[in-house]
Amino acid sequence: MVSRELIERAREFHGHVCPFLVLGLRASEIAMRELEVGKAGLAESVGENLLAIVEVNNCFADGVQVATGCTFGNNSLIYVDLGKNAVTLLRRGDRKGVRVYVDAELLSRKYFSEEVNDLFEKVVVRREGSEEDVRKLSMLWEELGFAMAEMPEEEFVIQEVEVVEELERAPIFESVRCSKCGELAMATRIMYVDDVPMCLACADKAVNAVIGRGISKLSMPLYKVLRSK
Ligand SMILES: [Zn+2]
Ligand SMILES: [Zn+2]
């Protein structure tokens, strides 16, 4: 069961309580228990000793970050763009891990009311909801989130997995100054035009970005600097 305290911590991070946020918490807790590890603390987050692999960039992924302590910023969260509600947890140096998958269709058919499914369709999918619909949905959504905290474990697919290839630690790269904008960028994100270093933004290169649809190419420049304060 996910504790109320953990859900509140997740709300602070995620902005709201919703079913997939709590499912991310719950799936992570199952994986942590199976792997006999706790939340990443000082040693784990500095040494990247605990790794969480998420396969989706939605609310579920925020639940994983809050519960496991493996985050985007501490390089212990690996995002694999498969579009599935699943998390795999493993200790670095040990290829055996635990993967927990959640089947959204099964859950919504079984636990989500018709009312909430219809509202979701109207407000989120078709973007046609009135203010009242939005309020109603967020209330029902939060209720459902709290209900997910007690989701029976049989509703999750729990797998023992072995990673085929060991995942490298985040390499430390030197920084190189772009000759055009004067900003520092990681050496691997610098290109040389006539031997002059340029950041990818100034070189107008398309770069990989995680956006709503997953990892995609974004063409540069992304923004124009209007003025520096
Ligand atoms: Zn959410
Ligand atoms: Zn530049």
mmCIF file with all atom_site columns, C-alpha atoms and ligand atoms in Angstrom:
data_model
loop_
_atom_site.group_PDB
_atom_site.id
_atom_site.type_symbol
_atom_site.label_atom_id
_atom_site.label_alt_id
_atom_site.label_comp_id
_atom_site.label_asym_id
_atom_site.label_entity_id
_atom_site.label_seq_id
_atom_site.pdbx_PDB_ins_code
_atom_site.Cartn_x
_atom_site.Cartn_y
_atom_site.Cartn_z
_atom_site.occupancy
_atom_site.B_iso_or_equiv
_atom_site.pdbx_formal_charge
_atom_site.auth_seq_id
_atom_site.auth_comp_id
_atom_site.auth_asym_id
_atom_site.auth_atom_id
_atom_site.pdbx_PDB_model_num
ATOM   1   C  CA . MET A 1 1   ? 0.000   0.000   0.000   1.00 0.00 ? 1   MET A CA 1
ATOM   2   C  CA . VAL A 1 2   ? 1.207   3.463   -0.781  1.00 0.00 ? 2   VAL A CA 1
ATOM   3   C  CA . SER A 1 3   ? 1.194   5.706   2.274   1.00 0.00 ? 3   SER A CA 1
ATOM   4   C  CA . ARG A 1 4   ? -0.718  8.955   2.372   1.00 0.00 ? 4   ARG A CA 1
ATOM   5   C  CA . GLU A 1 5   ? 2.546   10.711  3.153   1.00 0.00 ? 5   GLU A CA 1
ATOM   6   C  CA . LEU A 1 6   ? 4.195   9.429   -0.013  1.00 0.00 ? 6   LEU A CA 1
ATOM   7   C  CA . ILE A 1 7   ? 1.189   10.453  -2.098  1.00 0.00 ? 7   ILE A CA 1
ATOM   8   C  CA . GLU A 1 8   ? 1.391   13.966  -0.634  1.00 0.00 ? 8   GLU A CA 1
ATOM   9   C  CA . ARG A 1 9   ? 5.095   14.141  -1.446  1.00 0.00 ? 9   ARG A CA 1
ATOM   10  C  CA . ALA A 1 10  ? 4.270   13.050  -4.961  1.00 0.00 ? 10  ALA A CA 1
ATOM   11  C  CA . ARG A 1 11  ? 1.554   15.699  -5.210  1.00 0.00 ? 11  ARG A CA 1
ATOM   12  C  CA . GLU A 1 12  ? 4.090   18.344  -4.299  1.00 0.00 ? 12  GLU A CA 1
ATOM   13  C  CA . PHE A 1 13  ? 6.366   17.163  -7.080  1.00 0.00 ? 13  PHE A CA 1
ATOM   14  C  CA . HIS A 1 14  ? 3.756   16.403  -9.736  1.00 0.00 ? 14  HIS A CA 1
ATOM   15  C  CA . GLY A 1 15  ? 1.238   19.161  -9.065  1.00 0.00 ? 15  GLY A CA 1
ATOM   16  C  CA . HIS A 1 16  ? -1.795  16.921  -8.586  1.00 0.00 ? 16  HIS A CA 1
ATOM   17  C  CA . VAL A 1 17  ? -2.828  13.443  -7.505  1.00 0.00 ? 17  VAL A CA 1
ATOM   18  C  CA . CYS A 1 18  ? -3.940  11.171  -10.330 1.00 0.00 ? 18  CYS A CA 1
ATOM   19  C  CA . PRO A 1 19  ? -4.213  7.417   -10.942 1.00 0.00 ? 19  PRO A CA 1
ATOM   20  C  CA . PHE A 1 20  ? -1.031  7.008   -12.927 1.00 0.00 ? 20  PHE A CA 1
ATOM   21  C  CA . LEU A 1 21  ? 1.051   9.004   -10.483 1.00 0.00 ? 21  LEU A CA 1
ATOM   22  C  CA . VAL A 1 22  ? -0.018  6.651   -7.705  1.00 0.00 ? 22  VAL A CA 1
ATOM   23  C  CA . LEU A 1 23  ? 0.424   3.606   -9.921  1.00 0.00 ? 23  LEU A CA 1
ATOM   24  C  CA . GLY A 1 24  ? 3.996   4.780   -10.490 1.00 0.00 ? 24  GLY A CA 1
ATOM   25  C  CA . LEU A 1 25  ? 4.476   4.974   -6.726  1.00 0.00 ? 25  LEU A CA 1
ATOM   26  C  CA . ARG A 1 26  ? 2.926   1.576   -6.175  1.00 0.00 ? 26  ARG A CA 1
ATOM   27  C  CA . ALA A 1 27  ? 4.813   -0.144  -9.004  1.00 0.00 ? 27  ALA A CA 1
ATOM   28  C  CA . SER A 1 28  ? 8.049   1.317   -7.642  1.00 0.00 ? 28  SER A CA 1
ATOM   29  C  CA . GLU A 1 29  ? 7.330   0.141   -4.128  1.00 0.00 ? 29  GLU A CA 1
ATOM   30  C  CA . ILE A 1 30  ? 6.679   -3.372  -5.392  1.00 0.00 ? 30  ILE A CA 1
ATOM   31  C  CA . ALA A 1 31  ? 9.933   -3.331  -7.372  1.00 0.00 ? 31  ALA A CA 1
ATOM   32  C  CA . MET A 1 32  ? 11.880  -1.955  -4.392  1.00 0.00 ? 32  MET A CA 1
ATOM   33  C  CA . ARG A 1 33  ? 10.530  -4.619  -2.092  1.00 0.00 ? 33  ARG A CA 1
ATOM   34  C  CA . GLU A 1 34  ? 11.278  -7.401  -4.572  1.00 0.00 ? 34  GLU A CA 1
ATOM   35  C  CA . LEU A 1 35  ? 14.804  -6.092  -5.064  1.00 0.00 ? 35  LEU A CA 1
ATOM   36  C  CA . GLU A 1 36  ? 15.231  -5.458  -1.333  1.00 0.00 ? 36  GLU A CA 1
ATOM   37  C  CA . VAL A 1 37  ? 16.344  -1.868  -1.784  1.00 0.00 ? 37  VAL A CA 1
ATOM   38  C  CA . GLY A 1 38  ? 15.185  1.402   -0.301  1.00 0.00 ? 38  GLY A CA 1
ATOM   39  C  CA . LYS A 1 39  ? 14.804  4.793   -1.877  1.00 0.00 ? 39  LYS A CA 1
ATOM   40  C  CA . ALA A 1 40  ? 18.008  6.155   -3.383  1.00 0.00 ? 40  ALA A CA 1
ATOM   41  C  CA . GLY A 1 41  ? 19.861  8.165   -0.768  1.00 0.00 ? 41  GLY A CA 1
ATOM   42  C  CA . LEU A 1 42  ? 23.210  9.905   -0.761  1.00 0.00 ? 42  LEU A CA 1
ATOM   43  C  CA . ALA A 1 43  ? 25.355  6.935   -1.835  1.00 0.00 ? 43  ALA A CA 1
ATOM   44  C  CA . GLU A 1 44  ? 22.943  5.758   -4.491  1.00 0.00 ? 44  GLU A CA 1
ATOM   45  C  CA . SER A 1 45  ? 22.263  9.128   -6.018  1.00 0.00 ? 45  SER A CA 1
ATOM   46  C  CA . VAL A 1 46  ? 25.908  10.185  -6.148  1.00 0.00 ? 46  VAL A CA 1
ATOM   47  C  CA . GLY A 1 47  ? 27.199  6.817   -7.263  1.00 0.00 ? 47  GLY A CA 1
ATOM   48  C  CA . GLU A 1 48  ? 24.190  5.995   -9.411  1.00 0.00 ? 48  GLU A CA 1
ATOM   49  C  CA . ASN A 1 49  ? 24.044  2.643   -7.659  1.00 0.00 ? 49  ASN A CA 1
ATOM   50  C  CA . LEU A 1 50  ? 20.341  2.195   -8.044  1.00 0.00 ? 50  LEU A CA 1
ATOM   51  C  CA . LEU A 1 51  ? 18.783  2.562   -11.458 1.00 0.00 ? 51  LEU A CA 1
ATOM   52  C  CA . ALA A 1 52  ? 15.200  2.955   -12.475 1.00 0.00 ? 52  ALA A CA 1
ATOM   53  C  CA . ILE A 1 53  ? 14.282  2.437   -16.093 1.00 0.00 ? 53  ILE A CA 1
ATOM   54  C  CA . VAL A 1 54  ? 10.971  3.970   -17.083 1.00 0.00 ? 54  VAL A CA 1
ATOM   55  C  CA . GLU A 1 55  ? 9.339   3.276   -20.394 1.00 0.00 ? 55  GLU A CA 1
ATOM   56  C  CA . VAL A 1 56  ? 6.937   6.182   -20.502 1.00 0.00 ? 56  VAL A CA 1
ATOM   57  C  CA . ASN A 1 57  ? 6.964   9.955   -19.999 1.00 0.00 ? 57  ASN A CA 1
ATOM   58  C  CA . ASN A 1 58  ? 3.665   10.531  -18.241 1.00 0.00 ? 58  ASN A CA 1
ATOM   59  C  CA . CYS A 1 59  ? 2.373   10.858  -14.670 1.00 0.00 ? 59  CYS A CA 1
ATOM   60  C  CA . PHE A 1 60  ? 3.606   7.308   -13.943 1.00 0.00 ? 60  PHE A CA 1
ATOM   61  C  CA . ALA A 1 61  ? 7.204   8.449   -14.460 1.00 0.00 ? 61  ALA A CA 1
ATOM   62  C  CA . ASP A 1 62  ? 6.860   11.131  -11.788 1.00 0.00 ? 62  ASP A CA 1
ATOM   63  C  CA . GLY A 1 63  ? 5.582   8.529   -9.333  1.00 0.00 ? 63  GLY A CA 1
ATOM   64  C  CA . VAL A 1 64  ? 8.672   6.456   -10.060 1.00 0.00 ? 64  VAL A CA 1
ATOM   65  C  CA . GLN A 1 65  ? 10.987  9.396   -9.408  1.00 0.00 ? 65  GLN A CA 1
ATOM   66  C  CA . VAL A 1 66  ? 9.368   10.321  -6.109  1.00 0.00 ? 66  VAL A CA 1
ATOM   67  C  CA . ALA A 1 67  ? 9.231   6.743   -4.791  1.00 0.00 ? 67  ALA A CA 1
ATOM   68  C  CA . THR A 1 68  ? 12.640  5.505   -5.918  1.00 0.00 ? 68  THR A CA 1
ATOM   69  C  CA . GLY A 1 69  ? 14.658  8.717   -5.684  1.00 0.00 ? 69  GLY A CA 1
ATOM   70  C  CA . CYS A 1 70  ? 16.054  7.886   -9.123  1.00 0.00 ? 70  CYS A CA 1
ATOM   71  C  CA . THR A 1 71  ? 15.551  11.107  -10.997 1.00 0.00 ? 71  THR A CA 1
ATOM   72  C  CA . PHE A 1 72  ? 16.188  12.750  -14.315 1.00 0.00 ? 72  PHE A CA 1
ATOM   73  C  CA . GLY A 1 73  ? 18.756  15.013  -12.667 1.00 0.00 ? 73  GLY A CA 1
ATOM   74  C  CA . ASN A 1 74  ? 20.768  12.468  -10.710 1.00 0.00 ? 74  ASN A CA 1
ATOM   75  C  CA . ASN A 1 75  ? 21.198  10.267  -13.772 1.00 0.00 ? 75  ASN A CA 1
ATOM   76  C  CA . SER A 1 76  ? 19.694  7.264   -12.046 1.00 0.00 ? 76  SER A CA 1
ATOM   77  C  CA . LEU A 1 77  ? 16.577  7.428   -14.140 1.00 0.00 ? 77  LEU A CA 1
ATOM   78  C  CA . ILE A 1 78  ? 16.813  5.973   -17.599 1.00 0.00 ? 78  ILE A CA 1
ATOM   79  C  CA . TYR A 1 79  ? 14.046  6.759   -19.990 1.00 0.00 ? 79  TYR A CA 1
ATOM   80  C  CA . VAL A 1 80  ? 13.480  4.206   -22.695 1.00 0.00 ? 80  VAL A CA 1
ATOM   81  C  CA . ASP A 1 81  ? 10.959  5.482   -25.180 1.00 0.00 ? 81  ASP A CA 1
ATOM   82  C  CA . LEU A 1 82  ? 8.691   2.440   -25.424 1.00 0.00 ? 82  LEU A CA 1
ATOM   83  C  CA . GLY A 1 83  ? 5.489   4.159   -24.358 1.00 0.00 ? 83  GLY A CA 1
ATOM   84  C  CA . LYS A 1 84  ? 4.566   1.538   -21.730 1.00 0.00 ? 84  LYS A CA 1
ATOM   85  C  CA . ASN A 1 85  ? 3.574   2.026   -18.113 1.00 0.00 ? 85  ASN A CA 1
ATOM   86  C  CA . ALA A 1 86  ? 6.467   0.049   -16.709 1.00 0.00 ? 86  ALA A CA 1
ATOM   87  C  CA . VAL A 1 87  ? 9.423   0.488   -14.423 1.00 0.00 ? 87  VAL A CA 1
ATOM   88  C  CA . THR A 1 88  ? 12.478  -1.703  -14.035 1.00 0.00 ? 88  THR A CA 1
ATOM   89  C  CA . LEU A 1 89  ? 14.624  -1.354  -10.985 1.00 0.00 ? 89  LEU A CA 1
ATOM   90  C  CA . LEU A 1 90  ? 18.143  -2.674  -10.665 1.00 0.00 ? 90  LEU A CA 1
ATOM   91  C  CA . ARG A 1 91  ? 21.302  -2.302  -8.688  1.00 0.00 ? 91  ARG A CA 1
ATOM   92  C  CA . ARG A 1 92  ? 24.286  -1.180  -10.658 1.00 0.00 ? 92  ARG A CA 1
ATOM   93  C  CA . GLY A 1 93  ? 26.749  -4.025  -11.188 1.00 0.00 ? 93  GLY A CA 1
ATOM   94  C  CA . ASP A 1 94  ? 24.008  -6.572  -10.774 1.00 0.00 ? 94  ASP A CA 1
ATOM   95  C  CA . ARG A 1 95  ? 22.220  -7.280  -14.000 1.00 0.00 ? 95  ARG A CA 1
ATOM   96  C  CA . LYS A 1 96  ? 19.226  -8.843  -12.329 1.00 0.00 ? 96  LYS A CA 1
ATOM   97  C  CA . GLY A 1 97  ? 16.373  -6.481  -11.830 1.00 0.00 ? 97  GLY A CA 1
ATOM   98  C  CA . VAL A 1 98  ? 12.636  -6.333  -11.301 1.00 0.00 ? 98  VAL A CA 1
ATOM   99  C  CA . ARG A 1 99  ? 10.222  -4.984  -13.900 1.00 0.00 ? 99  ARG A CA 1
ATOM   100 C  CA . VAL A 1 100 ? 6.698   -3.984  -12.982 1.00 0.00 ? 100 VAL A CA 1
ATOM   101 C  CA . TYR A 1 101 ? 4.160   -3.317  -15.712 1.00 0.00 ? 101 TYR A CA 1
ATOM   102 C  CA . VAL A 1 102 ? 0.679   -1.853  -15.391 1.00 0.00 ? 102 VAL A CA 1
ATOM   103 C  CA . ASP A 1 103 ? -2.039  -2.571  -17.935 1.00 0.00 ? 103 ASP A CA 1
ATOM   104 C  CA . ALA A 1 104 ? -4.006  0.662   -18.217 1.00 0.00 ? 104 ALA A CA 1
ATOM   105 C  CA . GLU A 1 105 ? -6.828  -0.848  -20.239 1.00 0.00 ? 105 GLU A CA 1
ATOM   106 C  CA . LEU A 1 106 ? -7.515  -3.630  -17.761 1.00 0.00 ? 106 LEU A CA 1
ATOM   107 C  CA . LEU A 1 107 ? -7.394  -1.208  -14.845 1.00 0.00 ? 107 LEU A CA 1
ATOM   108 C  CA . SER A 1 108 ? -9.658  1.404   -16.355 1.00 0.00 ? 108 SER A CA 1
ATOM   109 C  CA . ARG A 1 109 ? -12.222 -1.226  -17.333 1.00 0.00 ? 109 ARG A CA 1
ATOM   110 C  CA . LYS A 1 110 ? -12.167 -2.672  -13.846 1.00 0.00 ? 110 LYS A CA 1
ATOM   111 C  CA . TYR A 1 111 ? -11.682 0.283   -11.544 1.00 0.00 ? 111 TYR A CA 1
ATOM   112 C  CA . PHE A 1 112 ? -12.505 3.492   -13.386 1.00 0.00 ? 112 PHE A CA 1
ATOM   113 C  CA . SER A 1 113 ? -16.185 4.438   -13.466 1.00 0.00 ? 113 SER A CA 1
ATOM   114 C  CA . GLU A 1 114 ? -17.914 5.114   -16.747 1.00 0.00 ? 114 GLU A CA 1
ATOM   115 C  CA . GLU A 1 115 ? -18.395 8.682   -15.576 1.00 0.00 ? 115 GLU A CA 1
ATOM   116 C  CA . VAL A 1 116 ? -14.689 9.274   -15.131 1.00 0.00 ? 116 VAL A CA 1
ATOM   117 C  CA . ASN A 1 117 ? -13.818 7.584   -18.430 1.00 0.00 ? 117 ASN A CA 1
ATOM   118 C  CA . ASP A 1 118 ? -16.385 9.715   -20.301 1.00 0.00 ? 118 ASP A CA 1
ATOM   119 C  CA . LEU A 1 119 ? -15.194 12.891  -18.609 1.00 0.00 ? 119 LEU A CA 1
ATOM   120 C  CA . PHE A 1 120 ? -11.597 12.041  -19.383 1.00 0.00 ? 120 PHE A CA 1
ATOM   121 C  CA . GLU A 1 121 ? -12.492 11.530  -23.027 1.00 0.00 ? 121 GLU A CA 1
ATOM   122 C  CA . LYS A 1 122 ? -14.305 14.863  -23.129 1.00 0.00 ? 122 LYS A CA 1
ATOM   123 C  CA . VAL A 1 123 ? -11.882 17.015  -21.152 1.00 0.00 ? 123 VAL A CA 1
ATOM   124 C  CA . VAL A 1 124 ? -8.479  15.551  -21.939 1.00 0.00 ? 124 VAL A CA 1
ATOM   125 C  CA . VAL A 1 125 ? -8.824  13.737  -25.247 1.00 0.00 ? 125 VAL A CA 1
ATOM   126 C  CA . ARG A 1 126 ? -11.274 16.049  -27.063 1.00 0.00 ? 126 ARG A CA 1
ATOM   127 C  CA . ARG A 1 127 ? -10.443 19.175  -25.023 1.00 0.00 ? 127 ARG A CA 1
ATOM   128 C  CA . GLU A 1 128 ? -14.132 20.047  -24.956 1.00 0.00 ? 128 GLU A CA 1
ATOM   129 C  CA . GLY A 1 129 ? -14.805 20.139  -21.227 1.00 0.00 ? 129 GLY A CA 1
ATOM   130 C  CA . SER A 1 130 ? -16.453 23.074  -19.467 1.00 0.00 ? 130 SER A CA 1
ATOM   131 C  CA . GLU A 1 131 ? -14.874 24.532  -16.351 1.00 0.00 ? 131 GLU A CA 1
ATOM   132 C  CA . GLU A 1 132 ? -17.295 22.450  -14.336 1.00 0.00 ? 132 GLU A CA 1
ATOM   133 C  CA . ASP A 1 133 ? -16.234 19.273  -16.183 1.00 0.00 ? 133 ASP A CA 1
ATOM   134 C  CA . VAL A 1 134 ? -12.587 20.022  -15.480 1.00 0.00 ? 134 VAL A CA 1
ATOM   135 C  CA . ARG A 1 135 ? -13.281 20.515  -11.779 1.00 0.00 ? 135 ARG A CA 1
ATOM   136 C  CA . LYS A 1 136 ? -15.320 17.349  -11.620 1.00 0.00 ? 136 LYS A CA 1
ATOM   137 C  CA . LEU A 1 137 ? -12.703 15.338  -13.434 1.00 0.00 ? 137 LEU A CA 1
ATOM   138 C  CA . SER A 1 138 ? -9.861  16.502  -11.248 1.00 0.00 ? 138 SER A CA 1
ATOM   139 C  CA . MET A 1 139 ? -11.879 15.573  -8.164  1.00 0.00 ? 139 MET A CA 1
ATOM   140 C  CA . LEU A 1 140 ? -12.752 12.109  -9.488  1.00 0.00 ? 140 LEU A CA 1
ATOM   141 C  CA . TRP A 1 141 ? -9.222  11.698  -10.798 1.00 0.00 ? 141 TRP A CA 1
ATOM   142 C  CA . GLU A 1 142 ? -7.774  12.414  -7.368  1.00 0.00 ? 142 GLU A CA 1
ATOM   143 C  CA . GLU A 1 143 ? -10.202 10.000  -5.726  1.00 0.00 ? 143 GLU A CA 1
ATOM   144 C  CA . LEU A 1 144 ? -9.143  7.366   -8.171  1.00 0.00 ? 144 LEU A CA 1
ATOM   145 C  CA . GLY A 1 145 ? -5.522  8.177   -7.435  1.00 0.00 ? 145 GLY A CA 1
ATOM   146 C  CA . PHE A 1 146 ? -6.047  7.429   -3.761  1.00 0.00 ? 146 PHE A CA 1
ATOM   147 C  CA . ALA A 1 147 ? -7.900  4.228   -4.690  1.00 0.00 ? 147 ALA A CA 1
ATOM   148 C  CA . MET A 1 148 ? -4.892  3.096   -6.716  1.00 0.00 ? 148 MET A CA 1
ATOM   149 C  CA . ALA A 1 149 ? -2.802  3.169   -3.545  1.00 0.00 ? 149 ALA A CA 1
ATOM   150 C  CA . GLU A 1 150 ? -4.582  0.016   -2.467  1.00 0.00 ? 150 GLU A CA 1
ATOM   151 C  CA . MET A 1 151 ? -4.555  -1.726  -5.794  1.00 0.00 ? 151 MET A CA 1
ATOM   152 C  CA . PRO A 1 152 ? -4.108  -5.488  -5.289  1.00 0.00 ? 152 PRO A CA 1
ATOM   153 C  CA . GLU A 1 153 ? -0.704  -6.680  -6.321  1.00 0.00 ? 153 GLU A CA 1
ATOM   154 C  CA . GLU A 1 154 ? -2.237  -9.239  -8.710  1.00 0.00 ? 154 GLU A CA 1
ATOM   155 C  CA . GLU A 1 155 ? -3.112  -6.328  -10.990 1.00 0.00 ? 155 GLU A CA 1
ATOM   156 C  CA . PHE A 1 156 ? 0.575   -5.736  -11.701 1.00 0.00 ? 156 PHE A CA 1
ATOM   157 C  CA . VAL A 1 157 ? 2.792   -7.795  -13.930 1.00 0.00 ? 157 VAL A CA 1
ATOM   158 C  CA . ILE A 1 158 ? 5.946   -8.436  -11.900 1.00 0.00 ? 158 ILE A CA 1
ATOM   159 C  CA . GLN A 1 159 ? 8.932   -9.859  -13.730 1.00 0.00 ? 159 GLN A CA 1
ATOM   160 C  CA . GLU A 1 160 ? 12.423  -10.818 -12.774 1.00 0.00 ? 160 GLU A CA 1
ATOM   161 C  CA . VAL A 1 161 ? 14.636  -9.539  -15.578 1.00 0.00 ? 161 VAL A CA 1
ATOM   162 C  CA . GLU A 1 162 ? 18.256  -9.582  -16.533 1.00 0.00 ? 162 GLU A CA 1
ATOM   163 C  CA . VAL A 1 163 ? 19.618  -6.637  -18.477 1.00 0.00 ? 163 VAL A CA 1
ATOM   164 C  CA . VAL A 1 164 ? 21.471  -7.779  -21.539 1.00 0.00 ? 164 VAL A CA 1
ATOM   165 C  CA . GLU A 1 165 ? 23.944  -4.957  -21.644 1.00 0.00 ? 165 GLU A CA 1
ATOM   166 C  CA . GLU A 1 166 ? 25.264  -3.168  -18.605 1.00 0.00 ? 166 GLU A CA 1
ATOM   167 C  CA . LEU A 1 167 ? 24.280  0.486   -18.533 1.00 0.00 ? 167 LEU A CA 1
ATOM   168 C  CA . GLU A 1 168 ? 27.157  2.920   -18.329 1.00 0.00 ? 168 GLU A CA 1
ATOM   169 C  CA . ARG A 1 169 ? 27.457  5.503   -15.607 1.00 0.00 ? 169 ARG A CA 1
ATOM   170 C  CA . ALA A 1 170 ? 26.991  9.086   -16.701 1.00 0.00 ? 170 ALA A CA 1
ATOM   171 C  CA . PRO A 1 171 ? 30.381  10.034  -18.148 1.00 0.00 ? 171 PRO A CA 1
ATOM   172 C  CA . ILE A 1 172 ? 31.810  13.365  -17.069 1.00 0.00 ? 172 ILE A CA 1
ATOM   173 C  CA . PHE A 1 173 ? 32.595  15.459  -20.091 1.00 0.00 ? 173 PHE A CA 1
ATOM   174 C  CA . GLU A 1 174 ? 34.540  18.683  -20.192 1.00 0.00 ? 174 GLU A CA 1
ATOM   175 C  CA . SER A 1 175 ? 32.744  21.819  -21.280 1.00 0.00 ? 175 SER A CA 1
ATOM   176 C  CA . VAL A 1 176 ? 33.591  23.750  -24.384 1.00 0.00 ? 176 VAL A CA 1
ATOM   177 C  CA . ARG A 1 177 ? 32.663  27.350  -25.000 1.00 0.00 ? 177 ARG A CA 1
ATOM   178 C  CA . CYS A 1 178 ? 30.596  28.090  -28.080 1.00 0.00 ? 178 CYS A CA 1
ATOM   179 C  CA . SER A 1 179 ? 32.286  30.676  -30.240 1.00 0.00 ? 179 SER A CA 1
ATOM   180 C  CA . LYS A 1 180 ? 28.977  32.267  -31.208 1.00 0.00 ? 180 LYS A CA 1
ATOM   181 C  CA . CYS A 1 181 ? 26.848  32.595  -28.058 1.00 0.00 ? 181 CYS A CA 1
ATOM   182 C  CA . GLY A 1 182 ? 29.752  32.326  -25.614 1.00 0.00 ? 182 GLY A CA 1
ATOM   183 C  CA . GLU A 1 183 ? 27.982  29.748  -23.456 1.00 0.00 ? 183 GLU A CA 1
ATOM   184 C  CA . LEU A 1 184 ? 29.505  26.534  -22.177 1.00 0.00 ? 184 LEU A CA 1
ATOM   185 C  CA . ALA A 1 185 ? 28.191  23.234  -23.464 1.00 0.00 ? 185 ALA A CA 1
ATOM   186 C  CA . MET A 1 186 ? 29.126  19.622  -22.850 1.00 0.00 ? 186 MET A CA 1
ATOM   187 C  CA . ALA A 1 187 ? 31.944  18.687  -25.249 1.00 0.00 ? 187 ALA A CA 1
ATOM   188 C  CA . THR A 1 188 ? 29.803  16.002  -26.868 1.00 0.00 ? 188 THR A CA 1
ATOM   189 C  CA . ARG A 1 189 ? 27.229  18.659  -27.759 1.00 0.00 ? 189 ARG A CA 1
ATOM   190 C  CA . ILE A 1 190 ? 29.681  20.901  -29.564 1.00 0.00 ? 190 ILE A CA 1
ATOM   191 C  CA . MET A 1 191 ? 30.400  20.737  -33.235 1.00 0.00 ? 191 MET A CA 1
ATOM   192 C  CA . TYR A 1 192 ? 33.226  22.306  -35.136 1.00 0.00 ? 192 TYR A CA 1
ATOM   193 C  CA . VAL A 1 193 ? 32.467  24.493  -38.111 1.00 0.00 ? 193 VAL A CA 1
ATOM   194 C  CA . ASP A 1 194 ? 35.722  25.400  -39.870 1.00 0.00 ? 194 ASP A CA 1
ATOM   195 C  CA . ASP A 1 195 ? 37.516  24.361  -36.669 1.00 0.00 ? 195 ASP A CA 1
ATOM   196 C  CA . VAL A 1 196 ? 35.460  26.802  -34.628 1.00 0.00 ? 196 VAL A CA 1
ATOM   197 C  CA . PRO A 1 197 ? 33.434  25.311  -31.748 1.00 0.00 ? 197 PRO A CA 1
ATOM   198 C  CA . MET A 1 198 ? 29.692  25.895  -31.902 1.00 0.00 ? 198 MET A CA 1
ATOM   199 C  CA . CYS A 1 199 ? 26.861  24.693  -29.710 1.00 0.00 ? 199 CYS A CA 1
ATOM   200 C  CA . LEU A 1 200 ? 24.102  22.784  -31.487 1.00 0.00 ? 200 LEU A CA 1
ATOM   201 C  CA . ALA A 1 201 ? 21.687  25.684  -31.051 1.00 0.00 ? 201 ALA A CA 1
ATOM   202 C  CA . CYS A 1 202 ? 23.992  28.142  -32.776 1.00 0.00 ? 202 CYS A CA 1
ATOM   203 C  CA . ALA A 1 203 ? 24.849  25.560  -35.435 1.00 0.00 ? 203 ALA A CA 1
ATOM   204 C  CA . ASP A 1 204 ? 21.115  25.151  -36.175 1.00 0.00 ? 204 ASP A CA 1
ATOM   205 C  CA . LYS A 1 205 ? 21.309  21.387  -35.690 1.00 0.00 ? 205 LYS A CA 1
ATOM   206 C  CA . ALA A 1 206 ? 18.201  19.378  -34.875 1.00 0.00 ? 206 ALA A CA 1
ATOM   207 C  CA . VAL A 1 207 ? 18.552  17.952  -31.372 1.00 0.00 ? 207 VAL A CA 1
ATOM   208 C  CA . ASN A 1 208 ? 16.889  15.123  -29.491 1.00 0.00 ? 208 ASN A CA 1
ATOM   209 C  CA . ALA A 1 209 ? 14.305  16.255  -26.987 1.00 0.00 ? 209 ALA A CA 1
ATOM   210 C  CA . VAL A 1 210 ? 11.814  14.533  -24.718 1.00 0.00 ? 210 VAL A CA 1
ATOM   211 C  CA . ILE A 1 211 ? 8.477   16.085  -25.516 1.00 0.00 ? 211 ILE A CA 1
ATOM   212 C  CA . GLY A 1 212 ? 4.921   14.844  -25.016 1.00 0.00 ? 212 GLY A CA 1
ATOM   213 C  CA . ARG A 1 213 ? 5.142   12.329  -27.830 1.00 0.00 ? 213 ARG A CA 1
ATOM   214 C  CA . GLY A 1 214 ? 8.437   10.882  -26.557 1.00 0.00 ? 214 GLY A CA 1
ATOM   215 C  CA . ILE A 1 215 ? 11.974  11.380  -27.804 1.00 0.00 ? 215 ILE A CA 1
ATOM   216 C  CA . SER A 1 216 ? 11.792  13.487  -30.923 1.00 0.00 ? 216 SER A CA 1
ATOM   217 C  CA . LYS A 1 217 ? 13.962  15.705  -33.073 1.00 0.00 ? 217 LYS A CA 1
ATOM   218 C  CA . LEU A 1 218 ? 13.507  19.382  -32.425 1.00 0.00 ? 218 LEU A CA 1
ATOM   219 C  CA . SER A 1 219 ? 14.881  21.757  -34.979 1.00 0.00 ? 219 SER A CA 1
ATOM   220 C  CA . MET A 1 220 ? 17.026  24.572  -33.711 1.00 0.00 ? 220 MET A CA 1
ATOM   221 C  CA . PRO A 1 221 ? 16.963  27.328  -32.827 1.00 0.00 ? 221 PRO A CA 1
ATOM   222 C  CA . LEU A 1 222 ? 14.251  26.606  -30.284 1.00 0.00 ? 222 LEU A CA 1
ATOM   223 C  CA . TYR A 1 223 ? 14.073  30.205  -29.118 1.00 0.00 ? 223 TYR A CA 1
ATOM   224 C  CA . LYS A 1 224 ? 15.361  33.605  -29.977 1.00 0.00 ? 224 LYS A CA 1
ATOM   225 C  CA . VAL A 1 225 ? 16.901  35.639  -27.206 1.00 0.00 ? 225 VAL A CA 1
ATOM   226 C  CA . LEU A 1 226 ? 14.925  38.889  -27.105 1.00 0.00 ? 226 LEU A CA 1
ATOM   227 C  CA . ARG A 1 227 ? 17.241  40.574  -24.676 1.00 0.00 ? 227 ARG A CA 1
ATOM   228 C  CA . SER A 1 228 ? 19.550  39.738  -21.808 1.00 0.00 ? 228 SER A CA 1
ATOM   229 C  CA . LYS A 1 229 ? 18.685  41.287  -18.482 1.00 0.00 ? 229 LYS A CA 1
HETATM 230 ZN ZN . ZN  B 2 .   ? -0.885  13.286  -13.258 1.00 0.00 ? 1   ZN  B ZN 1
HETATM 231 ZN ZN . ZN  B 2 .   ? 26.146  28.812  -29.057 1.00 0.00 ? 2   ZN  B ZN 1
#
